[in-house]
Amino acid sequence: MVRLPERIPRNIALELAALVVRNAPLAVAAVKRVVTERTAFRDEDAFVEQDRIVAPVLGSHDAKEGARAFTERRSPHWQGR
C-alpha cells in the first residue's frame, strides 16, 4: 500500500486531479465505488463484488471509444455512457 503524507501540497493534489479527470468518467466512478465500498466486502467476496461494480463499464460506449481512440492514436471523447 502506498503511504501518502497526511497533508498533500495543493500543487501535487491538482496534478493528480488533472490526471484522474482525463480518464473515462464511468471508469473513475467505478474505481471510486470499489475503493469506497471495499471495507464492506469480506475478503473472499472482494473480487466478485469488484467485478459486479466494474462489469457495466466494460460493455459501455466509453469502453469502446477508449479502445477505438487507442487504435486510432487519438484522445478519447468520453460521453459517460
PDB file with SEQRES, HELIX, SHEET and CRYST1 records, atoms N, CA, C and O in Angstrom:
SEQRES   1 A   81  MET VAL ARG LEU PRO GLU ARG ILE PRO ARG ASN ILE ALA          
SEQRES   2 A   81  LEU GLU LEU ALA ALA LEU VAL VAL ARG ASN ALA PRO LEU          
SEQRES   3 A   81  ALA VAL ALA ALA VAL LYS ARG VAL VAL THR GLU ARG THR          
SEQRES   4 A   81  ALA PHE ARG ASP GLU ASP ALA PHE VAL GLU GLN ASP ARG          
SEQRES   5 A   81  ILE VAL ALA PRO VAL LEU GLY SER HIS ASP ALA LYS GLU          
SEQRES   6 A   81  GLY ALA ARG ALA PHE THR GLU ARG ARG SER PRO HIS TRP          
SEQRES   7 A   81  GLN GLY ARG                                                  
HELIX    1 AA1 ARG A   10  VAL A   21  1                                  12    
HELIX    2 AA2 PRO A   25  GLU A   37  1                                  13    
HELIX    3 AA3 ARG A   38  ALA A   40  5                                   3    
HELIX    4 AA4 ASP A   43  ASP A   45  5                                   3    
HELIX    5 AA5 ALA A   46  LEU A   58  1                                  13    
HELIX    6 AA6 HIS A   61  THR A   71  1                                  11    
CRYST1    1.000    1.000    1.000  90.00  90.00  90.00 P 1           1          
ATOM      1  N   MET A   1       0.831  -1.170   0.000  1.00  0.00           N  
ATOM      2  CA  MET A   1       0.000   0.000   0.000  1.00  0.00           C  
ATOM      3  C   MET A   1       0.883   1.242   0.000  1.00  0.00           C  
ATOM      4  O   MET A   1       1.892   1.297   0.703  1.00  0.00           O  
ATOM      5  N   VAL A   2       0.501   2.222  -0.780  1.00  0.00           N  
ATOM      6  CA  VAL A   2       1.247   3.481  -0.860  1.00  0.00           C  
ATOM      7  C   VAL A   2       0.843   4.358   0.310  1.00  0.00           C  
ATOM      8  O   VAL A   2      -0.344   4.552   0.572  1.00  0.00           O  
ATOM      9  N   ARG A   3       1.822   4.880   1.003  1.00  0.00           N  
ATOM     10  CA  ARG A   3       1.564   5.784   2.124  1.00  0.00           C  
ATOM     11  C   ARG A   3       1.735   7.218   1.639  1.00  0.00           C  
ATOM     12  O   ARG A   3       2.793   7.588   1.130  1.00  0.00           O  
ATOM     13  N   LEU A   4       0.695   8.015   1.800  1.00  0.00           N  
ATOM     14  CA  LEU A   4       0.758   9.421   1.434  1.00  0.00           C  
ATOM     15  C   LEU A   4       0.892  10.251   2.695  1.00  0.00           C  
ATOM     16  O   LEU A   4       0.444   9.848   3.769  1.00  0.00           O  
ATOM     17  N   PRO A   5       1.513  11.415   2.556  1.00  0.00           N  
ATOM     18  CA  PRO A   5       1.591  12.285   3.738  1.00  0.00           C  
ATOM     19  C   PRO A   5       0.178  12.685   4.164  1.00  0.00           C  
ATOM     20  O   PRO A   5      -0.754  12.678   3.360  1.00  0.00           O  
ATOM     21  N   GLU A   6       0.043  13.029   5.433  1.00  0.00           N  
ATOM     22  CA  GLU A   6      -1.273  13.404   5.945  1.00  0.00           C  
ATOM     23  C   GLU A   6      -1.862  14.573   5.162  1.00  0.00           C  
ATOM     24  O   GLU A   6      -3.066  14.621   4.909  1.00  0.00           O  
ATOM     25  N   ARG A   7      -1.021  15.489   4.792  1.00  0.00           N  
ATOM     26  CA  ARG A   7      -1.472  16.664   4.048  1.00  0.00           C  
ATOM     27  C   ARG A   7      -0.658  16.743   2.756  1.00  0.00           C  
ATOM     28  O   ARG A   7       0.565  16.880   2.789  1.00  0.00           O  
ATOM     29  N   ILE A   8      -1.344  16.656   1.633  1.00  0.00           N  
ATOM     30  CA  ILE A   8      -0.672  16.714   0.330  1.00  0.00           C  
ATOM     31  C   ILE A   8      -0.640  18.168  -0.124  1.00  0.00           C  
ATOM     32  O   ILE A   8      -1.657  18.859  -0.060  1.00  0.00           O  
ATOM     33  N   PRO A   9       0.515  18.638  -0.581  1.00  0.00           N  
ATOM     34  CA  PRO A   9       0.585  20.017  -1.071  1.00  0.00           C  
ATOM     35  C   PRO A   9      -0.417  20.238  -2.214  1.00  0.00           C  
ATOM     36  O   PRO A   9      -0.658  19.345  -3.027  1.00  0.00           O  
ATOM     37  N   ARG A  10      -0.977  21.417  -2.256  1.00  0.00           N  
ATOM     38  CA  ARG A  10      -2.019  21.757  -3.225  1.00  0.00           C  
ATOM     39  C   ARG A  10      -1.585  21.485  -4.665  1.00  0.00           C  
ATOM     40  O   ARG A  10      -2.368  20.937  -5.441  1.00  0.00           O  
ATOM     41  N   ASN A  11      -0.379  21.849  -5.036  1.00  0.00           N  
ATOM     42  CA  ASN A  11       0.066  21.659  -6.422  1.00  0.00           C  
ATOM     43  C   ASN A  11       0.111  20.176  -6.806  1.00  0.00           C  
ATOM     44  O   ASN A  11      -0.192  19.824  -7.946  1.00  0.00           O  
ATOM     45  N   ILE A  12       0.483  19.319  -5.875  1.00  0.00           N  
ATOM     46  CA  ILE A  12       0.516  17.888  -6.153  1.00  0.00           C  
ATOM     47  C   ILE A  12      -0.905  17.345  -6.267  1.00  0.00           C  
ATOM     48  O   ILE A  12      -1.191  16.524  -7.138  1.00  0.00           O  
ATOM     49  N   ALA A  13      -1.785  17.798  -5.399  1.00  0.00           N  
ATOM     50  CA  ALA A  13      -3.189  17.375  -5.459  1.00  0.00           C  
ATOM     51  C   ALA A  13      -3.811  17.795  -6.793  1.00  0.00           C  
ATOM     52  O   ALA A  13      -4.565  17.024  -7.386  1.00  0.00           O  
ATOM     53  N   LEU A  14      -3.510  18.993  -7.267  1.00  0.00           N  
ATOM     54  CA  LEU A  14      -4.047  19.469  -8.545  1.00  0.00           C  
ATOM     55  C   LEU A  14      -3.482  18.675  -9.727  1.00  0.00           C  
ATOM     56  O   LEU A  14      -4.201  18.399 -10.687  1.00  0.00           O  
ATOM     57  N   GLU A  15      -2.215  18.313  -9.661  1.00  0.00           N  
ATOM     58  CA  GLU A  15      -1.615  17.489 -10.716  1.00  0.00           C  
ATOM     59  C   GLU A  15      -2.290  16.118 -10.766  1.00  0.00           C  
ATOM     60  O   GLU A  15      -2.602  15.613 -11.845  1.00  0.00           O  
ATOM     61  N   LEU A  16      -2.509  15.526  -9.607  1.00  0.00           N  
ATOM     62  CA  LEU A  16      -3.179  14.231  -9.541  1.00  0.00           C  
ATOM     63  C   LEU A  16      -4.612  14.335 -10.066  1.00  0.00           C  
ATOM     64  O   LEU A  16      -5.060  13.467 -10.815  1.00  0.00           O  
ATOM     65  N   ALA A  17      -5.322  15.375  -9.683  1.00  0.00           N  
ATOM     66  CA  ALA A  17      -6.695  15.581 -10.160  1.00  0.00           C  
ATOM     67  C   ALA A  17      -6.731  15.740 -11.672  1.00  0.00           C  
ATOM     68  O   ALA A  17      -7.648  15.242 -12.325  1.00  0.00           O  
ATOM     69  N   ALA A  18      -5.745  16.427 -12.233  1.00  0.00           N  
ATOM     70  CA  ALA A  18      -5.682  16.609 -13.687  1.00  0.00           C  
ATOM     71  C   ALA A  18      -5.494  15.267 -14.397  1.00  0.00           C  
ATOM     72  O   ALA A  18      -6.033  15.068 -15.486  1.00  0.00           O  
ATOM     73  N   LEU A  19      -4.752  14.359 -13.806  1.00  0.00           N  
ATOM     74  CA  LEU A  19      -4.575  13.022 -14.392  1.00  0.00           C  
ATOM     75  C   LEU A  19      -5.862  12.212 -14.303  1.00  0.00           C  
ATOM     76  O   LEU A  19      -6.238  11.538 -15.261  1.00  0.00           O  
ATOM     77  N   VAL A  20      -6.532  12.274 -13.171  1.00  0.00           N  
ATOM     78  CA  VAL A  20      -7.752  11.496 -12.966  1.00  0.00           C  
ATOM     79  C   VAL A  20      -8.851  11.966 -13.915  1.00  0.00           C  
ATOM     80  O   VAL A  20      -9.548  11.146 -14.512  1.00  0.00           O  
ATOM     81  N   VAL A  21      -9.007  13.262 -14.054  1.00  0.00           N  
ATOM     82  CA  VAL A  21     -10.105  13.812 -14.855  1.00  0.00           C  
ATOM     83  C   VAL A  21      -9.974  13.476 -16.346  1.00  0.00           C  
ATOM     84  O   VAL A  21     -10.958  13.571 -17.080  1.00  0.00           O  
ATOM     85  N   ARG A  22      -8.807  13.093 -16.795  1.00  0.00           N  
ATOM     86  CA  ARG A  22      -8.617  12.719 -18.204  1.00  0.00           C  
ATOM     87  C   ARG A  22      -9.170  11.335 -18.510  1.00  0.00           C  
ATOM     88  O   ARG A  22      -9.329  10.977 -19.677  1.00  0.00           O  
ATOM     89  N   ASN A  23      -9.462  10.563 -17.489  1.00  0.00           N  
ATOM     90  CA  ASN A  23      -9.953   9.195 -17.676  1.00  0.00           C  
ATOM     91  C   ASN A  23     -11.468   9.172 -17.861  1.00  0.00           C  
ATOM     92  O   ASN A  23     -12.158  10.153 -17.584  1.00  0.00           O  
ATOM     93  N   ALA A  24     -11.967   8.036 -18.334  1.00  0.00           N  
ATOM     94  CA  ALA A  24     -13.400   7.875 -18.583  1.00  0.00           C  
ATOM     95  C   ALA A  24     -14.179   8.041 -17.284  1.00  0.00           C  
ATOM     96  O   ALA A  24     -13.853   7.403 -16.284  1.00  0.00           O  
ATOM     97  N   PRO A  25     -15.204   8.888 -17.287  1.00  0.00           N  
ATOM     98  CA  PRO A  25     -15.959   9.144 -16.063  1.00  0.00           C  
ATOM     99  C   PRO A  25     -16.593   7.890 -15.460  1.00  0.00           C  
ATOM    100  O   PRO A  25     -16.634   7.751 -14.238  1.00  0.00           O  
ATOM    101  N   LEU A  26     -17.084   6.981 -16.291  1.00  0.00           N  
ATOM    102  CA  LEU A  26     -17.684   5.753 -15.763  1.00  0.00           C  
ATOM    103  C   LEU A  26     -16.634   4.903 -15.047  1.00  0.00           C  
ATOM    104  O   LEU A  26     -16.907   4.326 -13.995  1.00  0.00           O  
ATOM    105  N   ALA A  27     -15.449   4.830 -15.614  1.00  0.00           N  
ATOM    106  CA  ALA A  27     -14.372   4.045 -15.011  1.00  0.00           C  
ATOM    107  C   ALA A  27     -13.915   4.673 -13.698  1.00  0.00           C  
ATOM    108  O   ALA A  27     -13.689   3.968 -12.715  1.00  0.00           O  
ATOM    109  N   VAL A  28     -13.782   5.983 -13.684  1.00  0.00           N  
ATOM    110  CA  VAL A  28     -13.370   6.671 -12.458  1.00  0.00           C  
ATOM    111  C   VAL A  28     -14.415   6.456 -11.363  1.00  0.00           C  
ATOM    112  O   VAL A  28     -14.062   6.188 -10.215  1.00  0.00           O  
ATOM    113  N   ALA A  29     -15.690   6.572 -11.709  1.00  0.00           N  
ATOM    114  CA  ALA A  29     -16.761   6.367 -10.732  1.00  0.00           C  
ATOM    115  C   ALA A  29     -16.756   4.935 -10.203  1.00  0.00           C  
ATOM    116  O   ALA A  29     -16.967   4.714  -9.010  1.00  0.00           O  
ATOM    117  N   ALA A  30     -16.516   3.961 -11.083  1.00  0.00           N  
ATOM    118  CA  ALA A  30     -16.489   2.560 -10.656  1.00  0.00           C  
ATOM    119  C   ALA A  30     -15.317   2.298  -9.721  1.00  0.00           C  
ATOM    120  O   ALA A  30     -15.473   1.616  -8.709  1.00  0.00           O  
ATOM    121  N   VAL A  31     -14.160   2.826 -10.047  1.00  0.00           N  
ATOM    122  CA  VAL A  31     -12.989   2.632  -9.184  1.00  0.00           C  
ATOM    123  C   VAL A  31     -13.219   3.298  -7.834  1.00  0.00           C  
ATOM    124  O   VAL A  31     -12.889   2.729  -6.793  1.00  0.00           O  
ATOM    125  N   LYS A  32     -13.780   4.497  -7.848  1.00  0.00           N  
ATOM    126  CA  LYS A  32     -14.073   5.190  -6.591  1.00  0.00           C  
ATOM    127  C   LYS A  32     -15.032   4.353  -5.741  1.00  0.00           C  
ATOM    128  O   LYS A  32     -14.854   4.232  -4.529  1.00  0.00           O  
ATOM    129  N   ARG A  33     -16.038   3.782  -6.382  1.00  0.00           N  
ATOM    130  CA  ARG A  33     -17.009   2.960  -5.657  1.00  0.00           C  
ATOM    131  C   ARG A  33     -16.355   1.701  -5.084  1.00  0.00           C  
ATOM    132  O   ARG A  33     -16.619   1.329  -3.941  1.00  0.00           O  
ATOM    133  N   VAL A  34     -15.505   1.047  -5.875  1.00  0.00           N  
ATOM    134  CA  VAL A  34     -14.810  -0.155  -5.391  1.00  0.00           C  
ATOM    135  C   VAL A  34     -13.962   0.184  -4.168  1.00  0.00           C  
ATOM    136  O   VAL A  34     -13.997  -0.527  -3.164  1.00  0.00           O  
ATOM    137  N   VAL A  35     -13.208   1.263  -4.257  1.00  0.00           N  
ATOM    138  CA  VAL A  35     -12.332   1.651  -3.148  1.00  0.00           C  
ATOM    139  C   VAL A  35     -13.157   2.026  -1.920  1.00  0.00           C  
ATOM    140  O   VAL A  35     -12.823   1.643  -0.799  1.00  0.00           O  
ATOM    141  N   THR A  36     -14.228   2.770  -2.134  1.00  0.00           N  
ATOM    142  CA  THR A  36     -15.067   3.221  -1.025  1.00  0.00           C  
ATOM    143  C   THR A  36     -15.785   2.056  -0.348  1.00  0.00           C  
ATOM    144  O   THR A  36     -15.882   2.014   0.878  1.00  0.00           O  
ATOM    145  N   GLU A  37     -16.284   1.115  -1.138  1.00  0.00           N  
ATOM    146  CA  GLU A  37     -17.073   0.009  -0.590  1.00  0.00           C  
ATOM    147  C   GLU A  37     -16.236  -1.192  -0.162  1.00  0.00           C  
ATOM    148  O   GLU A  37     -16.767  -2.129   0.434  1.00  0.00           O  
ATOM    149  N   ARG A  38     -14.956  -1.181  -0.451  1.00  0.00           N  
ATOM    150  CA  ARG A  38     -14.099  -2.343  -0.189  1.00  0.00           C  
ATOM    151  C   ARG A  38     -14.191  -2.849   1.240  1.00  0.00           C  
ATOM    152  O   ARG A  38     -14.177  -4.060   1.465  1.00  0.00           O  
ATOM    153  N   THR A  39     -14.282  -1.972   2.186  1.00  0.00           N  
ATOM    154  CA  THR A  39     -14.309  -2.416   3.590  1.00  0.00           C  
ATOM    155  C   THR A  39     -15.591  -3.170   3.926  1.00  0.00           C  
ATOM    156  O   THR A  39     -15.646  -3.876   4.933  1.00  0.00           O  
ATOM    157  N   ALA A  40     -16.622  -3.029   3.097  1.00  0.00           N  
ATOM    158  CA  ALA A  40     -17.874  -3.748   3.335  1.00  0.00           C  
ATOM    159  C   ALA A  40     -17.831  -5.178   2.807  1.00  0.00           C  
ATOM    160  O   ALA A  40     -18.703  -5.984   3.131  1.00  0.00           O  
ATOM    161  N   PHE A  41     -16.823  -5.501   1.994  1.00  0.00           N  
ATOM    162  CA  PHE A  41     -16.724  -6.837   1.399  1.00  0.00           C  
ATOM    163  C   PHE A  41     -15.878  -7.738   2.282  1.00  0.00           C  
ATOM    164  O   PHE A  41     -14.868  -7.309   2.840  1.00  0.00           O  
ATOM    165  N   ARG A  42     -16.299  -8.992   2.402  1.00  0.00           N  
ATOM    166  CA  ARG A  42     -15.412  -9.977   3.015  1.00  0.00           C  
ATOM    167  C   ARG A  42     -14.308 -10.263   2.020  1.00  0.00           C  
ATOM    168  O   ARG A  42     -14.528 -10.151   0.814  1.00  0.00           O  
ATOM    169  N   ASP A  43     -13.139 -10.624   2.484  1.00  0.00           N  
ATOM    170  CA  ASP A  43     -12.006 -10.869   1.586  1.00  0.00           C  
ATOM    171  C   ASP A  43     -12.339 -11.863   0.490  1.00  0.00           C  
ATOM    172  O   ASP A  43     -11.968 -11.662  -0.667  1.00  0.00           O  
ATOM    173  N   GLU A  44     -13.048 -12.949   0.849  1.00  0.00           N  
ATOM    174  CA  GLU A  44     -13.351 -13.969  -0.150  1.00  0.00           C  
ATOM    175  C   GLU A  44     -14.374 -13.493  -1.183  1.00  0.00           C  
ATOM    176  O   GLU A  44     -14.514 -14.110  -2.239  1.00  0.00           O  
ATOM    177  N   ASP A  45     -15.089 -12.403  -0.892  1.00  0.00           N  
ATOM    178  CA  ASP A  45     -16.081 -11.867  -1.827  1.00  0.00           C  
ATOM    179  C   ASP A  45     -15.588 -10.653  -2.601  1.00  0.00           C  
ATOM    180  O   ASP A  45     -16.277 -10.168  -3.498  1.00  0.00           O  
ATOM    181  N   ALA A  46     -14.424 -10.168  -2.270  1.00  0.00           N  
ATOM    182  CA  ALA A  46     -13.949  -8.890  -2.812  1.00  0.00           C  
ATOM    183  C   ALA A  46     -13.897  -8.872  -4.337  1.00  0.00           C  
ATOM    184  O   ALA A  46     -14.371  -7.920  -4.956  1.00  0.00           O  
ATOM    185  N   PHE A  47     -13.331  -9.904  -4.949  1.00  0.00           N  
ATOM    186  CA  PHE A  47     -13.218  -9.893  -6.414  1.00  0.00           C  
ATOM    187  C   PHE A  47     -14.576 -10.020  -7.091  1.00  0.00           C  
ATOM    188  O   PHE A  47     -14.807  -9.413  -8.137  1.00  0.00           O  
ATOM    189  N   VAL A  48     -15.465 -10.796  -6.508  1.00  0.00           N  
ATOM    190  CA  VAL A  48     -16.817 -10.928  -7.068  1.00  0.00           C  
ATOM    191  C   VAL A  48     -17.528  -9.585  -7.021  1.00  0.00           C  
ATOM    192  O   VAL A  48     -18.147  -9.172  -8.002  1.00  0.00           O  
ATOM    193  N   GLU A  49     -17.443  -8.906  -5.892  1.00  0.00           N  
ATOM    194  CA  GLU A  49     -18.090  -7.603  -5.745  1.00  0.00           C  
ATOM    195  C   GLU A  49     -17.453  -6.564  -6.667  1.00  0.00           C  
ATOM    196  O   GLU A  49     -18.149  -5.750  -7.273  1.00  0.00           O  
ATOM    197  N   GLN A  50     -16.140  -6.601  -6.765  1.00  0.00           N  
ATOM    198  CA  GLN A  50     -15.443  -5.679  -7.669  1.00  0.00           C  
ATOM    199  C   GLN A  50     -15.890  -5.909  -9.107  1.00  0.00           C  
ATOM    200  O   GLN A  50     -16.166  -4.955  -9.834  1.00  0.00           O  
ATOM    201  N   ASP A  51     -15.960  -7.158  -9.513  1.00  0.00           N  
ATOM    202  CA  ASP A  51     -16.409  -7.469 -10.878  1.00  0.00           C  
ATOM    203  C   ASP A  51     -17.838  -6.998 -11.122  1.00  0.00           C  
ATOM    204  O   ASP A  51     -18.159  -6.519 -12.210  1.00  0.00           O  
ATOM    205  N   ARG A  52     -18.695  -7.132 -10.113  1.00  0.00           N  
ATOM    206  CA  ARG A  52     -20.085  -6.694 -10.240  1.00  0.00           C  
ATOM    207  C   ARG A  52     -20.170  -5.181 -10.478  1.00  0.00           C  
ATOM    208  O   ARG A  52     -21.008  -4.712 -11.247  1.00  0.00           O  
ATOM    209  N   ILE A  53     -19.302  -4.435  -9.816  1.00  0.00           N  
ATOM    210  CA  ILE A  53     -19.298  -2.981  -9.956  1.00  0.00           C  
ATOM    211  C   ILE A  53     -18.690  -2.552 -11.291  1.00  0.00           C  
ATOM    212  O   ILE A  53     -19.182  -1.621 -11.928  1.00  0.00           O  
ATOM    213  N   VAL A  54     -17.632  -3.225 -11.711  1.00  0.00           N  
ATOM    214  CA  VAL A  54     -16.891  -2.821 -12.906  1.00  0.00           C  
ATOM    215  C   VAL A  54     -17.500  -3.353 -14.205  1.00  0.00           C  
ATOM    216  O   VAL A  54     -17.320  -2.738 -15.256  1.00  0.00           O  
ATOM    217  N   ALA A  55     -18.210  -4.473 -14.158  1.00  0.00           N  
ATOM    218  CA  ALA A  55     -18.740  -5.114 -15.372  1.00  0.00           C  
ATOM    219  C   ALA A  55     -19.519  -4.178 -16.290  1.00  0.00           C  
ATOM    220  O   ALA A  55     -19.300  -4.216 -17.501  1.00  0.00           O  
ATOM    221  N   PRO A  56     -20.411  -3.347 -15.777  1.00  0.00           N  
ATOM    222  CA  PRO A  56     -21.148  -2.459 -16.693  1.00  0.00           C  
ATOM    223  C   PRO A  56     -20.240  -1.488 -17.454  1.00  0.00           C  
ATOM    224  O   PRO A  56     -20.554  -1.090 -18.576  1.00  0.00           O  
ATOM    225  N   VAL A  57     -19.147  -1.121 -16.860  1.00  0.00           N  
ATOM    226  CA  VAL A  57     -18.215  -0.191 -17.516  1.00  0.00           C  
ATOM    227  C   VAL A  57     -17.565  -0.862 -18.721  1.00  0.00           C  
ATOM    228  O   VAL A  57     -17.357  -0.225 -19.754  1.00  0.00           O  
ATOM    229  N   LEU A  58     -17.245  -2.144 -18.591  1.00  0.00           N  
ATOM    230  CA  LEU A  58     -16.540  -2.854 -19.659  1.00  0.00           C  
ATOM    231  C   LEU A  58     -17.345  -2.952 -20.951  1.00  0.00           C  
ATOM    232  O   LEU A  58     -16.764  -3.036 -22.034  1.00  0.00           O  
ATOM    233  N   GLY A  59     -18.658  -2.943 -20.853  1.00  0.00           N  
ATOM    234  CA  GLY A  59     -19.502  -3.016 -22.039  1.00  0.00           C  
ATOM    235  C   GLY A  59     -20.051  -1.667 -22.474  1.00  0.00           C  
ATOM    236  O   GLY A  59     -20.920  -1.601 -23.343  1.00  0.00           O  
ATOM    237  N   SER A  60     -19.557  -0.605 -21.881  1.00  0.00           N  
ATOM    238  CA  SER A  60     -20.103   0.725 -22.142  1.00  0.00           C  
ATOM    239  C   SER A  60     -19.599   1.327 -23.462  1.00  0.00           C  
ATOM    240  O   SER A  60     -18.615   0.876 -24.047  1.00  0.00           O  
ATOM    241  N   HIS A  61     -20.307   2.346 -23.892  1.00  0.00           N  
ATOM    242  CA  HIS A  61     -19.897   3.114 -25.071  1.00  0.00           C  
ATOM    243  C   HIS A  61     -18.503   3.699 -24.850  1.00  0.00           C  
ATOM    244  O   HIS A  61     -17.670   3.686 -25.756  1.00  0.00           O  
ATOM    245  N   ASP A  62     -18.253   4.209 -23.647  1.00  0.00           N  
ATOM    246  CA  ASP A  62     -16.936   4.793 -23.365  1.00  0.00           C  
ATOM    247  C   ASP A  62     -15.810   3.766 -23.466  1.00  0.00           C  
ATOM    248  O   ASP A  62     -14.706   4.105 -23.893  1.00  0.00           O  
ATOM    249  N   ALA A  63     -16.071   2.521 -23.082  1.00  0.00           N  
ATOM    250  CA  ALA A  63     -15.042   1.479 -23.201  1.00  0.00           C  
ATOM    251  C   ALA A  63     -14.696   1.252 -24.663  1.00  0.00           C  
ATOM    252  O   ALA A  63     -13.527   1.119 -25.025  1.00  0.00           O  
ATOM    253  N   LYS A  64     -15.728   1.210 -25.500  1.00  0.00           N  
ATOM    254  CA  LYS A  64     -15.481   1.038 -26.939  1.00  0.00           C  
ATOM    255  C   LYS A  64     -14.753   2.248 -27.514  1.00  0.00           C  
ATOM    256  O   LYS A  64     -13.861   2.105 -28.350  1.00  0.00           O  
ATOM    257  N   GLU A  65     -15.142   3.443 -27.060  1.00  0.00           N  
ATOM    258  CA  GLU A  65     -14.486   4.669 -27.522  1.00  0.00           C  
ATOM    259  C   GLU A  65     -13.025   4.687 -27.107  1.00  0.00           C  
ATOM    260  O   GLU A  65     -12.166   5.109 -27.882  1.00  0.00           O  
ATOM    261  N   GLY A  66     -12.735   4.238 -25.900  1.00  0.00           N  
ATOM    262  CA  GLY A  66     -11.346   4.201 -25.440  1.00  0.00           C  
ATOM    263  C   GLY A  66     -10.487   3.287 -26.300  1.00  0.00           C  
ATOM    264  O   GLY A  66      -9.366   3.643 -26.662  1.00  0.00           O  
ATOM    265  N   ALA A  67     -11.010   2.106 -26.628  1.00  0.00           N  
ATOM    266  CA  ALA A  67     -10.271   1.173 -27.488  1.00  0.00           C  
ATOM    267  C   ALA A  67     -10.095   1.742 -28.888  1.00  0.00           C  
ATOM    268  O   ALA A  67      -9.022   1.641 -29.482  1.00  0.00           O  
ATOM    269  N   ARG A  68     -11.163   2.341 -29.410  1.00  0.00           N  
ATOM    270  CA  ARG A  68     -11.084   2.953 -30.745  1.00  0.00           C  
ATOM    271  C   ARG A  68     -10.060   4.082 -30.778  1.00  0.00           C  
ATOM    272  O   ARG A  68      -9.235   4.161 -31.688  1.00  0.00           O  
ATOM    273  N   ALA A  69     -10.123   4.940 -29.791  1.00  0.00           N  
ATOM    274  CA  ALA A  69      -9.188   6.064 -29.725  1.00  0.00           C  
ATOM    275  C   ALA A  69      -7.745   5.574 -29.637  1.00  0.00           C  
ATOM    276  O   ALA A  69      -6.848   6.146 -30.258  1.00  0.00           O  
ATOM    277  N   PHE A  70      -7.530   4.524 -28.873  1.00  0.00           N  
ATOM    278  CA  PHE A  70      -6.187   3.969 -28.744  1.00  0.00           C  
ATOM    279  C   PHE A  70      -5.675   3.464 -30.089  1.00  0.00           C  
ATOM    280  O   PHE A  70      -4.548   3.765 -30.481  1.00  0.00           O  
ATOM    281  N   THR A  71      -6.505   2.694 -30.797  1.00  0.00           N  
ATOM    282  CA  THR A  71      -6.055   2.135 -32.083  1.00  0.00           C  
ATOM    283  C   THR A  71      -5.896   3.226 -33.138  1.00  0.00           C  
ATOM    284  O   THR A  71      -5.075   3.103 -34.047  1.00  0.00           O  
ATOM    285  N   GLU A  72      -6.681   4.289 -33.015  1.00  0.00           N  
ATOM    286  CA  GLU A  72      -6.585   5.402 -33.966  1.00  0.00           C  
ATOM    287  C   GLU A  72      -5.567   6.460 -33.524  1.00  0.00           C  
ATOM    288  O   GLU A  72      -5.377   7.472 -34.199  1.00  0.00           O  
ATOM    289  N   ARG A  73      -4.924   6.215 -32.397  1.00  0.00           N  
ATOM    290  CA  ARG A  73      -3.890   7.114 -31.858  1.00  0.00           C  
ATOM    291  C   ARG A  73      -4.395   8.546 -31.692  1.00  0.00           C  
ATOM    292  O   ARG A  73      -3.786   9.509 -32.159  1.00  0.00           O  
ATOM    293  N   ARG A  74      -5.517   8.644 -31.017  1.00  0.00           N  
ATOM    294  CA  ARG A  74      -6.101   9.964 -30.727  1.00  0.00           C  
ATOM    295  C   ARG A  74      -6.629   9.964 -29.297  1.00  0.00           C  
ATOM    296  O   ARG A  74      -6.744   8.918 -28.659  1.00  0.00           O  
ATOM    297  N   SER A  75      -6.941  11.136 -28.822  1.00  0.00           N  
ATOM    298  CA  SER A  75      -7.534  11.241 -27.488  1.00  0.00           C  
ATOM    299  C   SER A  75      -8.991  10.802 -27.541  1.00  0.00           C  
ATOM    300  O   SER A  75      -9.691  11.095 -28.509  1.00  0.00           O  
ATOM    301  N   PRO A  76      -9.449  10.105 -26.515  1.00  0.00           N  
ATOM    302  CA  PRO A  76     -10.851   9.668 -26.493  1.00  0.00           C  
ATOM    303  C   PRO A  76     -11.796  10.830 -26.197  1.00  0.00           C  
ATOM    304  O   PRO A  76     -11.407  11.826 -25.587  1.00  0.00           O  
ATOM    305  N   HIS A  77     -13.022  10.685 -26.632  1.00  0.00           N  
ATOM    306  CA  HIS A  77     -14.079  11.659 -26.361  1.00  0.00           C  
ATOM    307  C   HIS A  77     -15.103  10.959 -25.477  1.00  0.00           C  
ATOM    308  O   HIS A  77     -16.010  10.291 -25.973  1.00  0.00           O  
ATOM    309  N   TRP A  78     -14.953  11.118 -24.169  1.00  0.00           N  
ATOM    310  CA  TRP A  78     -15.816  10.430 -23.212  1.00  0.00           C  
ATOM    311  C   TRP A  78     -17.215  11.032 -23.223  1.00  0.00           C  
ATOM    312  O   TRP A  78     -17.378  12.246 -23.339  1.00  0.00           O  
ATOM    313  N   GLN A  79     -18.217  10.175 -23.103  1.00  0.00           N  
ATOM    314  CA  GLN A  79     -19.600  10.646 -23.049  1.00  0.00           C  
ATOM    315  C   GLN A  79     -20.317  10.198 -21.777  1.00  0.00           C  
ATOM    316  O   GLN A  79     -21.464  10.580 -21.543  1.00  0.00           O  
ATOM    317  N   GLY A  80     -19.659   9.407 -20.970  1.00  0.00           N  
ATOM    318  CA  GLY A  80     -20.272   8.970 -19.721  1.00  0.00           C  
ATOM    319  C   GLY A  80     -21.416   7.988 -19.915  1.00  0.00           C  
ATOM    320  O   GLY A  80     -22.350   7.933 -19.116  1.00  0.00           O  
ATOM    321  N   ARG A  81     -21.325   7.212 -20.992  1.00  0.00           N  
ATOM    322  CA  ARG A  81     -22.360   6.196 -21.216  1.00  0.00           C  
ATOM    323  C   ARG A  81     -21.738   4.944 -21.821  1.00  0.00           C  
ATOM    324  O   ARG A  81     -22.443   3.970 -22.086  1.00  0.00           O  
TER     325      ARG A  81                                                      
END                                                                             
